[in-house]
Amino acid sequence: MPFLSGSKREVVAGRAGLIGLCAGLAACVGPWTPAPAPLVVERLAPMPAGGECLVVLLPGRGDRAGVFRREGFAPAVAAAGIRAEVVAADLHLGYYVRRTADVRLREDVVAPARARGVRQVWLVGVSMGGLGTLMYDRYHPGEVDGLVLLAPFLGDRPVIEEVAAAGGLARWTPPATLAADDWQRDIWRWLRRWVEPRGTPLLVLGWGESDALARSNRLLAEVLPPERVFVRAGGHDWRVWRELWTAMLASGQVAPGCR
């Protein structure tokens, strides 16, 4: 689980910091919220004949894998002409609190898919799940081909304002050393890879105009190609995310090599 650079100690400290967003929530997650291994995965659409791509859907806080079936995310993939297997991973809050989210996703979903010959893997995350896709890319760089973030949670207001005050992500300079629990600056430091992308996965971003997370999402959007940024009227809800998902798929920006 290496960084692109840095020591093993930095990897461990960074993981602890990034997952630190859940520390304050641990009190509401106990043995009645298990995080079993292997991870439960719902298969929403089978691999089509000759297909070599996998789309993995990650839910937000408070949702479970089945929400993507209810919201019709898998049929939309096929309707857009993408030839891929579609699964929803039940990566709920319990895994984030226990700091096993990216490990379970790798061992139970991504690695087995690669072993059976899947050529491209795309992670699609809603809200907390959007953060989960970034976590995966950070600790397992180069293992997925694309990230789709729907209204991703990217941190609290003080750090968002700090990045904005610097003139945006491209001009913001993170501290030379981050505290082990400073997951928020840590994730923004990771996002700087998309300022001048080299070997980064394709990243497609969308949010609702009145979403409480819109400010942070706009800061990330500033460093992305405009064709990979999508905005719709509305807030932090499934109606907006369905519209965004449909528009993203129709644009050809999602899984272009799987059509």
PDB file of C-alpha atoms in Angstrom:
ATOM      1  CA  MET A   1       0.000   0.000   0.000  1.00  0.00           C
ATOM      2  CA  PRO A   2       2.740   2.481  -0.810  1.00  0.00           C
ATOM      3  CA  PHE A   3       2.530   6.156  -1.538  1.00  0.00           C
ATOM      4  CA  LEU A   4       4.085   7.231  -4.809  1.00  0.00           C
ATOM      5  CA  SER A   5       6.956   8.220  -2.545  1.00  0.00           C
ATOM      6  CA  GLY A   6       7.667   8.002   1.160  1.00  0.00           C
ATOM      7  CA  SER A   7       8.508   5.472   3.808  1.00  0.00           C
ATOM      8  CA  LYS A   8       6.410   2.604   5.135  1.00  0.00           C
ATOM      9  CA  ARG A   9       5.976   4.597   8.338  1.00  0.00           C
ATOM     10  CA  GLU A  10       4.455   7.451   6.310  1.00  0.00           C
ATOM     11  CA  VAL A  11       2.028   5.004   4.706  1.00  0.00           C
ATOM     12  CA  VAL A  12       0.805   3.768   8.076  1.00  0.00           C
ATOM     13  CA  ALA A  13       0.540   7.275   9.505  1.00  0.00           C
ATOM     14  CA  GLY A  14      -1.227   8.523   6.407  1.00  0.00           C
ATOM     15  CA  ARG A  15      -3.792   5.730   6.528  1.00  0.00           C
ATOM     16  CA  ALA A  16      -4.521   6.503  10.160  1.00  0.00           C
ATOM     17  CA  GLY A  17      -4.932  10.171   9.325  1.00  0.00           C
ATOM     18  CA  LEU A  18      -7.192   9.663   6.339  1.00  0.00           C
ATOM     19  CA  ILE A  19      -9.486   7.269   8.118  1.00  0.00           C
ATOM     20  CA  GLY A  20      -9.455   9.669  11.050  1.00  0.00           C
ATOM     21  CA  LEU A  21     -12.626  11.246   9.705  1.00  0.00           C
ATOM     22  CA  CYS A  22     -14.443   8.289  11.198  1.00  0.00           C
ATOM     23  CA  ALA A  23     -12.881   8.462  14.642  1.00  0.00           C
ATOM     24  CA  GLY A  24     -15.646  10.629  16.021  1.00  0.00           C
ATOM     25  CA  LEU A  25     -18.250   8.266  14.605  1.00  0.00           C
ATOM     26  CA  ALA A  26     -16.861   5.121  16.197  1.00  0.00           C
ATOM     27  CA  ALA A  27     -19.178   5.498  19.189  1.00  0.00           C
ATOM     28  CA  CYS A  28     -22.185   4.848  16.946  1.00  0.00           C
ATOM     29  CA  VAL A  29     -20.624   1.816  15.269  1.00  0.00           C
ATOM     30  CA  GLY A  30     -20.318  -1.251  17.444  1.00  0.00           C
ATOM     31  CA  PRO A  31     -20.611  -5.005  17.177  1.00  0.00           C
ATOM     32  CA  TRP A  32     -24.159  -4.527  15.873  1.00  0.00           C
ATOM     33  CA  THR A  33     -22.626  -2.948  12.750  1.00  0.00           C
ATOM     34  CA  PRO A  34     -20.331  -5.723  11.566  1.00  0.00           C
ATOM     35  CA  ALA A  35     -17.799  -5.307   8.789  1.00  0.00           C
ATOM     36  CA  PRO A  36     -17.436  -8.912   7.653  1.00  0.00           C
ATOM     37  CA  ALA A  37     -14.728 -10.394   5.492  1.00  0.00           C
ATOM     38  CA  PRO A  38     -15.166 -11.083   2.685  1.00  0.00           C
ATOM     39  CA  LEU A  39     -17.044  -7.945   1.726  1.00  0.00           C
ATOM     40  CA  VAL A  40     -20.628  -8.500   0.576  1.00  0.00           C
ATOM     41  CA  VAL A  41     -20.929  -7.626  -3.099  1.00  0.00           C
ATOM     42  CA  GLU A  42     -24.176  -7.447  -5.070  1.00  0.00           C
ATOM     43  CA  ARG A  43     -23.914  -8.378  -8.726  1.00  0.00           C
ATOM     44  CA  LEU A  44     -26.203  -5.974 -10.575  1.00  0.00           C
ATOM     45  CA  ALA A  45     -25.291  -6.844 -14.160  1.00  0.00           C
ATOM     46  CA  PRO A  46     -23.308  -9.846 -15.438  1.00  0.00           C
ATOM     47  CA  MET A  47     -20.257  -9.570 -17.626  1.00  0.00           C
ATOM     48  CA  PRO A  48     -21.497  -9.418 -21.231  1.00  0.00           C
ATOM     49  CA  ALA A  49     -20.067 -11.807 -23.783  1.00  0.00           C
ATOM     50  CA  GLY A  50     -16.581 -10.650 -24.670  1.00  0.00           C
ATOM     51  CA  GLY A  51     -16.631  -7.963 -21.974  1.00  0.00           C
ATOM     52  CA  GLU A  52     -13.472  -7.145 -20.038  1.00  0.00           C
ATOM     53  CA  CYS A  53     -14.541  -4.263 -17.784  1.00  0.00           C
ATOM     54  CA  LEU A  54     -15.878  -3.954 -14.253  1.00  0.00           C
ATOM     55  CA  VAL A  55     -17.813  -1.051 -12.709  1.00  0.00           C
ATOM     56  CA  VAL A  56     -17.808  -1.049  -8.893  1.00  0.00           C
ATOM     57  CA  LEU A  57     -20.367   1.121  -7.069  1.00  0.00           C
ATOM     58  CA  LEU A  58     -19.662   2.421  -3.543  1.00  0.00           C
ATOM     59  CA  PRO A  59     -22.512   3.780  -1.380  1.00  0.00           C
ATOM     60  CA  GLY A  60     -22.515   6.855   0.834  1.00  0.00           C
ATOM     61  CA  ARG A  61     -22.921   7.030   4.580  1.00  0.00           C
ATOM     62  CA  GLY A  62     -26.290   5.633   5.633  1.00  0.00           C
ATOM     63  CA  ASP A  63     -26.793   3.638   2.426  1.00  0.00           C
ATOM     64  CA  ARG A  64     -25.980   0.046   1.560  1.00  0.00           C
ATOM     65  CA  ALA A  65     -25.144  -1.692  -1.696  1.00  0.00           C
ATOM     66  CA  GLY A  66     -28.788  -2.321  -2.595  1.00  0.00           C
ATOM     67  CA  VAL A  67     -29.464   1.377  -3.085  1.00  0.00           C
ATOM     68  CA  PHE A  68     -27.842   1.221  -6.528  1.00  0.00           C
ATOM     69  CA  ARG A  69     -30.313  -1.436  -7.654  1.00  0.00           C
ATOM     70  CA  ARG A  70     -33.188   0.735  -6.474  1.00  0.00           C
ATOM     71  CA  GLU A  71     -31.782   3.770  -8.303  1.00  0.00           C
ATOM     72  CA  GLY A  72     -31.194   1.940 -11.581  1.00  0.00           C
ATOM     73  CA  PHE A  73     -27.450   2.549 -11.873  1.00  0.00           C
ATOM     74  CA  ALA A  74     -26.669  -0.763 -13.612  1.00  0.00           C
ATOM     75  CA  PRO A  75     -29.268  -0.554 -16.423  1.00  0.00           C
ATOM     76  CA  ALA A  76     -27.977   2.933 -17.184  1.00  0.00           C
ATOM     77  CA  VAL A  77     -24.522   1.459 -17.854  1.00  0.00           C
ATOM     78  CA  ALA A  78     -25.820  -0.961 -20.472  1.00  0.00           C
ATOM     79  CA  ALA A  79     -28.076   1.699 -21.989  1.00  0.00           C
ATOM     80  CA  ALA A  80     -24.999   3.886 -22.545  1.00  0.00           C
ATOM     81  CA  GLY A  81     -23.339   1.114 -24.546  1.00  0.00           C
ATOM     82  CA  ILE A  82     -20.748   0.239 -21.904  1.00  0.00           C
ATOM     83  CA  ARG A  83     -19.939  -3.469 -21.986  1.00  0.00           C
ATOM     84  CA  ALA A  84     -19.151  -4.180 -18.356  1.00  0.00           C
ATOM     85  CA  GLU A  85     -20.063  -6.209 -15.338  1.00  0.00           C
ATOM     86  CA  VAL A  86     -21.609  -3.983 -12.657  1.00  0.00           C
ATOM     87  CA  VAL A  87     -21.381  -4.732  -8.942  1.00  0.00           C
ATOM     88  CA  ALA A  88     -22.247  -2.797  -5.787  1.00  0.00           C
ATOM     89  CA  ALA A  89     -19.927  -3.230  -2.811  1.00  0.00           C
ATOM     90  CA  ASP A  90     -21.550  -3.058   0.628  1.00  0.00           C
ATOM     91  CA  LEU A  91     -18.753  -0.797   1.850  1.00  0.00           C
ATOM     92  CA  HIS A  92     -20.668   0.856   4.679  1.00  0.00           C
ATOM     93  CA  LEU A  93     -19.436   3.064   7.521  1.00  0.00           C
ATOM     94  CA  GLY A  94     -18.344   0.091   9.616  1.00  0.00           C
ATOM     95  CA  TYR A  95     -15.467  -0.623   7.251  1.00  0.00           C
ATOM     96  CA  TYR A  96     -14.259   2.974   7.319  1.00  0.00           C
ATOM     97  CA  VAL A  97     -14.334   3.085  11.111  1.00  0.00           C
ATOM     98  CA  ARG A  98     -12.424  -0.196  11.310  1.00  0.00           C
ATOM     99  CA  ARG A  99      -9.913   1.078   8.714  1.00  0.00           C
ATOM    100  CA  THR A 100     -10.470  -1.905   6.437  1.00  0.00           C
ATOM    101  CA  ALA A 101     -12.380  -0.246   3.584  1.00  0.00           C
ATOM    102  CA  ASP A 102      -9.643  -0.195   0.944  1.00  0.00           C
ATOM    103  CA  VAL A 103      -8.225  -3.568   2.015  1.00  0.00           C
ATOM    104  CA  ARG A 104     -11.557  -5.370   1.662  1.00  0.00           C
ATOM    105  CA  LEU A 105     -12.273  -3.638  -1.634  1.00  0.00           C
ATOM    106  CA  ARG A 106      -8.931  -4.767  -2.988  1.00  0.00           C
ATOM    107  CA  GLU A 107      -8.948  -8.331  -1.697  1.00  0.00           C
ATOM    108  CA  ASP A 108     -12.610  -9.107  -2.321  1.00  0.00           C
ATOM    109  CA  VAL A 109     -13.395  -7.147  -5.494  1.00  0.00           C
ATOM    110  CA  VAL A 110     -10.528  -5.642  -7.491  1.00  0.00           C
ATOM    111  CA  ALA A 111      -7.827  -8.319  -7.161  1.00  0.00           C
ATOM    112  CA  PRO A 112     -10.178 -11.244  -7.957  1.00  0.00           C
ATOM    113  CA  ALA A 113     -11.490  -9.349 -10.975  1.00  0.00           C
ATOM    114  CA  ARG A 114      -7.982  -8.797 -12.302  1.00  0.00           C
ATOM    115  CA  ALA A 115      -7.162 -12.459 -11.671  1.00  0.00           C
ATOM    116  CA  ARG A 116     -10.042 -13.578 -13.871  1.00  0.00           C
ATOM    117  CA  GLY A 117      -8.966 -11.314 -16.728  1.00  0.00           C
ATOM    118  CA  VAL A 118     -10.810  -8.025 -16.206  1.00  0.00           C
ATOM    119  CA  ARG A 119      -8.922  -5.403 -18.212  1.00  0.00           C
ATOM    120  CA  GLN A 120     -10.422  -2.198 -16.803  1.00  0.00           C
ATOM    121  CA  VAL A 121     -11.823  -1.378 -13.363  1.00  0.00           C
ATOM    122  CA  TRP A 122     -13.846   1.777 -12.666  1.00  0.00           C
ATOM    123  CA  LEU A 123     -14.807   2.822  -9.129  1.00  0.00           C
ATOM    124  CA  VAL A 124     -17.946   4.931  -8.708  1.00  0.00           C
ATOM    125  CA  GLY A 125     -18.560   6.521  -5.299  1.00  0.00           C
ATOM    126  CA  VAL A 126     -21.400   8.604  -3.884  1.00  0.00           C
ATOM    127  CA  SER A 127     -20.635  11.071  -1.040  1.00  0.00           C
ATOM    128  CA  MET A 128     -18.592   9.026   1.473  1.00  0.00           C
ATOM    129  CA  GLY A 129     -18.146   6.464  -1.282  1.00  0.00           C
ATOM    130  CA  GLY A 130     -16.502   9.159  -3.385  1.00  0.00           C
ATOM    131  CA  LEU A 131     -13.923   9.601  -0.672  1.00  0.00           C
ATOM    132  CA  GLY A 132     -13.580   5.817  -0.641  1.00  0.00           C
ATOM    133  CA  THR A 133     -12.603   5.769  -4.317  1.00  0.00           C
ATOM    134  CA  LEU A 134      -9.844   8.302  -3.610  1.00  0.00           C
ATOM    135  CA  MET A 135      -8.657   6.272  -0.641  1.00  0.00           C
ATOM    136  CA  TYR A 136      -8.348   3.237  -2.861  1.00  0.00           C
ATOM    137  CA  ASP A 137      -6.340   5.084  -5.474  1.00  0.00           C
ATOM    138  CA  ARG A 138      -4.050   6.477  -2.830  1.00  0.00           C
ATOM    139  CA  TYR A 139      -3.170   3.203  -1.133  1.00  0.00           C
ATOM    140  CA  HIS A 140      -3.234   1.109  -4.311  1.00  0.00           C
ATOM    141  CA  PRO A 141      -2.084   3.503  -7.055  1.00  0.00           C
ATOM    142  CA  GLY A 142      -2.240   2.217 -10.593  1.00  0.00           C
ATOM    143  CA  GLU A 143      -4.755  -0.530  -9.824  1.00  0.00           C
ATOM    144  CA  VAL A 144      -7.888   1.115 -11.243  1.00  0.00           C
ATOM    145  CA  ASP A 145      -8.479   2.872 -14.535  1.00  0.00           C
ATOM    146  CA  GLY A 146     -11.076   5.446 -13.575  1.00  0.00           C
ATOM    147  CA  LEU A 147     -12.815   7.166 -10.669  1.00  0.00           C
ATOM    148  CA  VAL A 148     -16.311   8.656 -10.751  1.00  0.00           C
ATOM    149  CA  LEU A 149     -17.085  10.941  -7.811  1.00  0.00           C
ATOM    150  CA  LEU A 150     -20.692  11.960  -7.190  1.00  0.00           C
ATOM    151  CA  ALA A 151     -20.776  14.767  -4.611  1.00  0.00           C
ATOM    152  CA  PRO A 152     -17.717  13.400  -2.782  1.00  0.00           C
ATOM    153  CA  PHE A 153     -17.035  14.348   0.817  1.00  0.00           C
ATOM    154  CA  LEU A 154     -13.592  16.003   0.772  1.00  0.00           C
ATOM    155  CA  GLY A 155     -13.266  17.513   4.235  1.00  0.00           C
ATOM    156  CA  ASP A 156     -14.545  20.209   6.556  1.00  0.00           C
ATOM    157  CA  ARG A 157     -14.829  23.960   6.000  1.00  0.00           C
ATOM    158  CA  PRO A 158     -11.517  25.148   7.558  1.00  0.00           C
ATOM    159  CA  VAL A 159      -9.360  23.126   5.165  1.00  0.00           C
ATOM    160  CA  ILE A 160     -11.623  23.870   2.202  1.00  0.00           C
ATOM    161  CA  GLU A 161     -11.305  27.594   2.963  1.00  0.00           C
ATOM    162  CA  GLU A 162      -7.543  27.231   3.275  1.00  0.00           C
ATOM    163  CA  VAL A 163      -7.277  25.712  -0.195  1.00  0.00           C
ATOM    164  CA  ALA A 164      -9.600  28.373  -1.611  1.00  0.00           C
ATOM    165  CA  ALA A 165      -7.675  31.220   0.052  1.00  0.00           C
ATOM    166  CA  ALA A 166      -4.471  29.992  -1.588  1.00  0.00           C
ATOM    167  CA  GLY A 167      -6.078  30.483  -4.987  1.00  0.00           C
ATOM    168  CA  GLY A 168      -7.208  26.906  -5.486  1.00  0.00           C
ATOM    169  CA  LEU A 169      -5.718  23.435  -5.515  1.00  0.00           C
ATOM    170  CA  ALA A 170      -3.064  24.253  -8.135  1.00  0.00           C
ATOM    171  CA  ARG A 171      -1.659  27.073  -5.978  1.00  0.00           C
ATOM    172  CA  TRP A 172      -2.161  25.531  -2.558  1.00  0.00           C
ATOM    173  CA  THR A 173       0.989  24.170  -0.930  1.00  0.00           C
ATOM    174  CA  PRO A 174       0.432  21.555   1.754  1.00  0.00           C
ATOM    175  CA  PRO A 175       2.609  21.619   4.874  1.00  0.00           C
ATOM    176  CA  ALA A 176       5.894  19.769   4.502  1.00  0.00           C
ATOM    177  CA  THR A 177       4.886  17.501   7.368  1.00  0.00           C
ATOM    178  CA  LEU A 178       1.338  16.523   8.261  1.00  0.00           C
ATOM    179  CA  ALA A 179       0.106  15.266  11.608  1.00  0.00           C
ATOM    180  CA  ALA A 180      -0.970  11.635  11.565  1.00  0.00           C
ATOM    181  CA  ASP A 181      -4.594  12.635  12.094  1.00  0.00           C
ATOM    182  CA  ASP A 182      -4.633  15.380   9.445  1.00  0.00           C
ATOM    183  CA  TRP A 183      -6.490  13.282   6.880  1.00  0.00           C
ATOM    184  CA  GLN A 184      -8.096  16.323   5.282  1.00  0.00           C
ATOM    185  CA  ARG A 185      -4.922  18.085   4.125  1.00  0.00           C
ATOM    186  CA  ASP A 186      -3.583  14.675   3.300  1.00  0.00           C
ATOM    187  CA  ILE A 187      -6.383  13.940   0.832  1.00  0.00           C
ATOM    188  CA  TRP A 188      -6.027  17.380  -0.773  1.00  0.00           C
ATOM    189  CA  ARG A 189      -2.312  16.760  -1.124  1.00  0.00           C
ATOM    190  CA  TRP A 190      -3.195  13.552  -2.952  1.00  0.00           C
ATOM    191  CA  LEU A 191      -5.645  15.393  -5.188  1.00  0.00           C
ATOM    192  CA  ARG A 192      -2.793  17.608  -6.391  1.00  0.00           C
ATOM    193  CA  ARG A 193      -1.785  14.695  -8.624  1.00  0.00           C
ATOM    194  CA  TRP A 194      -4.535  15.799 -11.008  1.00  0.00           C
ATOM    195  CA  VAL A 195      -3.052  19.289 -11.410  1.00  0.00           C
ATOM    196  CA  GLU A 196      -0.518  17.824 -13.846  1.00  0.00           C
ATOM    197  CA  PRO A 197      -1.716  14.243 -14.239  1.00  0.00           C
ATOM    198  CA  ARG A 198       0.821  11.601 -15.120  1.00  0.00           C
ATOM    199  CA  GLY A 199      -0.336   8.038 -14.786  1.00  0.00           C
ATOM    200  CA  THR A 200      -3.392   9.028 -12.766  1.00  0.00           C
ATOM    201  CA  PRO A 201      -6.719   7.328 -13.437  1.00  0.00           C
ATOM    202  CA  LEU A 202      -9.358   9.257 -15.334  1.00  0.00           C
ATOM    203  CA  LEU A 203     -11.434  11.235 -12.844  1.00  0.00           C
ATOM    204  CA  VAL A 204     -15.026  12.287 -13.541  1.00  0.00           C
ATOM    205  CA  LEU A 205     -16.747  14.585 -11.032  1.00  0.00           C
ATOM    206  CA  GLY A 206     -20.298  15.759 -10.478  1.00  0.00           C
ATOM    207  CA  TRP A 207     -22.442  17.477  -7.837  1.00  0.00           C
ATOM    208  CA  GLY A 208     -25.642  19.443  -7.283  1.00  0.00           C
ATOM    209  CA  GLU A 209     -25.490  23.239  -7.414  1.00  0.00           C
ATOM    210  CA  SER A 210     -27.028  23.648  -3.951  1.00  0.00           C
ATOM    211  CA  ASP A 211     -25.174  20.722  -2.361  1.00  0.00           C
ATOM    212  CA  ALA A 212     -23.467  21.634   0.914  1.00  0.00           C
ATOM    213  CA  LEU A 213     -20.330  19.998  -0.528  1.00  0.00           C
ATOM    214  CA  ALA A 214     -20.390  22.084  -3.715  1.00  0.00           C
ATOM    215  CA  ARG A 215     -17.597  24.456  -2.637  1.00  0.00           C
ATOM    216  CA  SER A 216     -15.065  21.672  -2.110  1.00  0.00           C
ATOM    217  CA  ASN A 217     -16.178  19.925  -5.290  1.00  0.00           C
ATOM    218  CA  ARG A 218     -15.694  23.121  -7.309  1.00  0.00           C
ATOM    219  CA  LEU A 219     -12.122  23.429  -6.029  1.00  0.00           C
ATOM    220  CA  LEU A 220     -11.354  19.972  -7.355  1.00  0.00           C
ATOM    221  CA  ALA A 221     -13.186  20.689 -10.614  1.00  0.00           C
ATOM    222  CA  GLU A 222     -10.862  23.628 -11.338  1.00  0.00           C
ATOM    223  CA  VAL A 223      -7.972  21.260 -12.102  1.00  0.00           C
ATOM    224  CA  LEU A 224      -9.998  18.812 -14.212  1.00  0.00           C
ATOM    225  CA  PRO A 225     -10.783  19.017 -17.925  1.00  0.00           C
ATOM    226  CA  PRO A 226     -14.210  20.689 -18.271  1.00  0.00           C
ATOM    227  CA  GLU A 227     -15.616  17.729 -20.170  1.00  0.00           C
ATOM    228  CA  ARG A 228     -15.170  15.614 -17.034  1.00  0.00           C
ATOM    229  CA  VAL A 229     -17.114  17.959 -14.748  1.00  0.00           C
ATOM    230  CA  PHE A 230     -20.907  17.757 -14.404  1.00  0.00           C
ATOM    231  CA  VAL A 231     -23.265  19.970 -12.403  1.00  0.00           C
ATOM    232  CA  ARG A 232     -27.027  19.735 -12.026  1.00  0.00           C
ATOM    233  CA  ALA A 233     -29.631  21.737 -10.139  1.00  0.00           C
ATOM    234  CA  GLY A 234     -30.376  20.352  -6.701  1.00  0.00           C
ATOM    235  CA  GLY A 235     -28.721  19.223  -3.512  1.00  0.00           C
ATOM    236  CA  HIS A 236     -27.227  16.129  -1.916  1.00  0.00           C
ATOM    237  CA  ASP A 237     -29.786  13.539  -2.996  1.00  0.00           C
ATOM    238  CA  TRP A 238     -30.409  10.606  -5.283  1.00  0.00           C
ATOM    239  CA  ARG A 239     -32.446  12.506  -7.860  1.00  0.00           C
ATOM    240  CA  VAL A 240     -29.412  14.668  -8.595  1.00  0.00           C
ATOM    241  CA  TRP A 241     -27.030  11.710  -8.568  1.00  0.00           C
ATOM    242  CA  ARG A 242     -29.201   9.749 -11.021  1.00  0.00           C
ATOM    243  CA  GLU A 243     -29.223  12.717 -13.380  1.00  0.00           C
ATOM    244  CA  LEU A 244     -25.468  13.160 -13.058  1.00  0.00           C
ATOM    245  CA  TRP A 245     -24.814   9.462 -13.631  1.00  0.00           C
ATOM    246  CA  THR A 246     -26.959   9.419 -16.766  1.00  0.00           C
ATOM    247  CA  ALA A 247     -25.225  12.522 -18.130  1.00  0.00           C
ATOM    248  CA  MET A 248     -21.760  11.186 -17.349  1.00  0.00           C
ATOM    249  CA  LEU A 249     -22.473   7.901 -19.107  1.00  0.00           C
ATOM    250  CA  ALA A 250     -23.957   9.641 -22.148  1.00  0.00           C
ATOM    251  CA  SER A 251     -20.928  11.924 -22.435  1.00  0.00           C
ATOM    252  CA  GLY A 252     -18.545   9.065 -23.132  1.00  0.00           C
ATOM    253  CA  GLN A 253     -16.229  10.155 -20.319  1.00  0.00           C
ATOM    254  CA  VAL A 254     -16.960   7.080 -18.186  1.00  0.00           C
ATOM    255  CA  ALA A 255     -15.212   3.880 -19.264  1.00  0.00           C
ATOM    256  CA  PRO A 256     -14.434   5.073 -22.797  1.00  0.00           C
ATOM    257  CA  GLY A 257     -12.378   1.935 -23.409  1.00  0.00           C
ATOM    258  CA  CYS A 258     -15.301  -0.343 -22.562  1.00  0.00           C
ATOM    259  CA  ARG A 259     -17.657   0.607 -25.381  1.00  0.00           C
TER     260      ARG A 259
END
